[in-house]
Amino acid sequence: MSRRAYLAVPATALRALAEDGELPADAYACVVAESDDEQDEYDAMAVAGEIAEERWGAVLVVATDAGDGPDGEVTGAVALREVAAIHVGDDLAWYATQELDAVLADVAG
C-alpha cells in the first residue's frame, strides 16, 4: 500500500481542479503521511487542514498518493484522476471526486 499525500488548497485551486481537471503545481502545500498507518494518515491530513486554514481561511484538503519528490512530496500538477478524496471543514469530512461541484457550492455558499 502506498503512502498518502495531503494537499492543503485554497478554494480557487478546487475550482481549477473542477474546471481544468488538475490542481496547478503552485496551488497547494503538501504534507506526506509518515506511513500508510491510519493514524499517520489522519495526522498528515489534520496538519494539511491547519495549513489551509492558516493560509486561506478554510479547511480544504485534497488526498492523493505520495509523489516522487523529496520524502514523497507531490511537486507537480495533480490530475483529477489522481485525487483519492477531498476533505472539508474542521471535521475533515470526506467527499468523493464526483462530489467536487457540491463541495464548491458549499465553499462558495
mmCIF file of C-alpha atoms in Angstrom:
data_model
loop_
_atom_site.group_PDB
_atom_site.id
_atom_site.type_symbol
_atom_site.label_atom_id
_atom_site.label_comp_id
_atom_site.label_asym_id
_atom_site.label_seq_id
_atom_site.Cartn_x
_atom_site.Cartn_y
_atom_site.Cartn_z
ATOM 1 C CA MET A 1 0.000 0.000 0.000
ATOM 2 C CA SER A 2 1.331 3.446 -0.802
ATOM 3 C CA ARG A 3 1.526 6.439 1.455
ATOM 4 C CA ARG A 4 -0.849 9.336 1.052
ATOM 5 C CA ALA A 5 -0.038 12.968 0.488
ATOM 6 C CA TYR A 6 -2.462 15.598 1.704
ATOM 7 C CA LEU A 7 -2.575 18.861 -0.193
ATOM 8 C CA ALA A 8 -3.752 21.990 1.585
ATOM 9 C CA VAL A 9 -5.571 24.042 -1.043
ATOM 10 C CA PRO A 10 -7.495 27.297 -1.411
ATOM 11 C CA ALA A 11 -10.978 27.274 -2.931
ATOM 12 C CA THR A 12 -9.524 28.679 -6.173
ATOM 13 C CA ALA A 13 -7.435 25.519 -6.558
ATOM 14 C CA LEU A 14 -10.536 23.347 -6.164
ATOM 15 C CA ARG A 15 -12.219 25.422 -8.865
ATOM 16 C CA ALA A 16 -9.221 24.828 -11.144
ATOM 17 C CA LEU A 17 -9.466 21.106 -10.375
ATOM 18 C CA ALA A 18 -13.127 21.131 -11.420
ATOM 19 C CA GLU A 19 -12.720 23.355 -14.476
ATOM 20 C CA ASP A 20 -9.312 22.293 -15.825
ATOM 21 C CA GLY A 21 -9.098 18.758 -14.473
ATOM 22 C CA GLU A 22 -5.968 19.420 -12.429
ATOM 23 C CA LEU A 23 -4.518 21.287 -9.489
ATOM 24 C CA PRO A 24 -1.764 23.634 -10.631
ATOM 25 C CA ALA A 25 1.675 22.797 -9.230
ATOM 26 C CA ASP A 26 1.869 26.094 -7.342
ATOM 27 C CA ALA A 27 -1.615 25.897 -5.819
ATOM 28 C CA TYR A 28 -1.088 23.713 -2.774
ATOM 29 C CA ALA A 29 1.061 22.876 0.239
ATOM 30 C CA CYS A 30 1.941 19.183 0.570
ATOM 31 C CA VAL A 31 2.027 17.108 3.763
ATOM 32 C CA VAL A 32 3.033 13.447 3.387
ATOM 33 C CA ALA A 33 1.943 10.766 5.839
ATOM 34 C CA GLU A 34 4.826 9.041 7.646
ATOM 35 C CA SER A 35 3.402 5.631 6.693
ATOM 36 C CA ASP A 36 0.210 4.033 5.423
ATOM 37 C CA ASP A 37 -0.932 3.631 9.039
ATOM 38 C CA GLU A 38 -4.382 5.141 9.570
ATOM 39 C CA GLN A 39 -3.212 7.375 12.431
ATOM 40 C CA ASP A 40 -0.240 8.685 10.417
ATOM 41 C CA GLU A 41 -2.576 9.467 7.527
ATOM 42 C CA TYR A 42 -5.039 11.254 9.802
ATOM 43 C CA ASP A 43 -2.226 13.266 11.400
ATOM 44 C CA ALA A 44 -0.922 14.380 7.990
ATOM 45 C CA MET A 45 -4.449 15.293 6.851
ATOM 46 C CA ALA A 46 -5.006 17.330 10.030
ATOM 47 C CA VAL A 47 -1.733 19.228 9.518
ATOM 48 C CA ALA A 48 -2.723 19.971 5.913
ATOM 49 C CA GLY A 49 -6.090 21.225 7.178
ATOM 50 C CA GLU A 50 -4.366 23.554 9.635
ATOM 51 C CA ILE A 51 -2.127 24.902 6.865
ATOM 52 C CA ALA A 52 -5.126 25.526 4.607
ATOM 53 C CA GLU A 53 -6.996 27.343 7.341
ATOM 54 C CA GLU A 54 -3.989 29.494 8.270
ATOM 55 C CA ARG A 55 -3.145 30.408 4.669
ATOM 56 C CA TRP A 56 -6.559 30.615 3.030
ATOM 57 C CA GLY A 57 -9.132 30.743 5.817
ATOM 58 C CA ALA A 58 -10.870 27.438 5.078
ATOM 59 C CA VAL A 59 -10.030 23.793 5.735
ATOM 60 C CA LEU A 60 -9.767 22.245 2.263
ATOM 61 C CA VAL A 61 -7.547 19.207 1.732
ATOM 62 C CA VAL A 62 -7.036 17.018 -1.332
ATOM 63 C CA ALA A 63 -5.778 13.460 -0.758
ATOM 64 C CA THR A 64 -3.577 11.756 -3.333
ATOM 65 C CA ASP A 65 -0.776 9.193 -3.420
ATOM 66 C CA ALA A 66 2.644 10.357 -2.286
ATOM 67 C CA GLY A 67 4.748 11.773 -5.085
ATOM 68 C CA ASP A 68 8.293 11.249 -6.249
ATOM 69 C CA GLY A 69 9.658 14.449 -4.691
ATOM 70 C CA PRO A 70 11.839 14.543 -1.581
ATOM 71 C CA ASP A 71 10.299 12.393 1.166
ATOM 72 C CA GLY A 72 7.334 11.572 -1.066
ATOM 73 C CA GLU A 73 6.261 15.154 -1.636
ATOM 74 C CA VAL A 74 3.962 15.919 -4.532
ATOM 75 C CA THR A 75 5.635 18.621 -6.596
ATOM 76 C CA GLY A 76 3.790 18.958 -9.901
ATOM 77 C CA ALA A 77 0.282 19.441 -11.176
ATOM 78 C CA VAL A 78 -2.196 16.866 -9.848
ATOM 79 C CA ALA A 79 -4.782 15.469 -12.269
ATOM 80 C CA LEU A 80 -8.330 14.871 -11.058
ATOM 81 C CA ARG A 81 -7.901 11.149 -11.747
ATOM 82 C CA GLU A 82 -5.041 11.119 -9.186
ATOM 83 C CA VAL A 83 -7.212 12.546 -6.408
ATOM 84 C CA ALA A 84 -8.411 9.948 -3.905
ATOM 85 C CA ALA A 85 -10.703 12.228 -1.896
ATOM 86 C CA ILE A 86 -11.437 15.770 -0.797
ATOM 87 C CA HIS A 87 -11.673 16.668 2.888
ATOM 88 C CA VAL A 88 -13.532 19.766 4.042
ATOM 89 C CA GLY A 89 -14.147 21.647 7.276
ATOM 90 C CA ASP A 90 -12.941 21.281 10.837
ATOM 91 C CA ASP A 91 -14.180 17.685 10.891
ATOM 92 C CA LEU A 92 -12.306 16.936 7.642
ATOM 93 C CA ALA A 93 -15.464 15.468 6.123
ATOM 94 C CA TRP A 94 -14.744 13.059 3.253
ATOM 95 C CA TYR A 95 -16.023 13.698 -0.271
ATOM 96 C CA ALA A 96 -15.500 11.682 -3.429
ATOM 97 C CA THR A 97 -14.180 13.469 -6.508
ATOM 98 C CA GLN A 98 -17.619 13.054 -8.074
ATOM 99 C CA GLU A 99 -18.892 15.436 -5.379
ATOM 100 C CA LEU A 100 -16.464 18.224 -6.286
ATOM 101 C CA ASP A 101 -19.194 20.501 -7.657
ATOM 102 C CA ALA A 102 -21.208 20.118 -4.447
ATOM 103 C CA VAL A 103 -18.110 20.887 -2.370
ATOM 104 C CA LEU A 104 -17.509 24.031 -4.414
ATOM 105 C CA ALA A 105 -21.127 25.106 -3.958
ATOM 106 C CA ASP A 106 -20.787 24.661 -0.177
ATOM 107 C CA VAL A 107 -17.474 26.534 -0.061
ATOM 108 C CA ALA A 108 -18.883 29.416 -2.099
ATOM 109 C CA GLY A 109 -22.131 29.477 -0.174
#
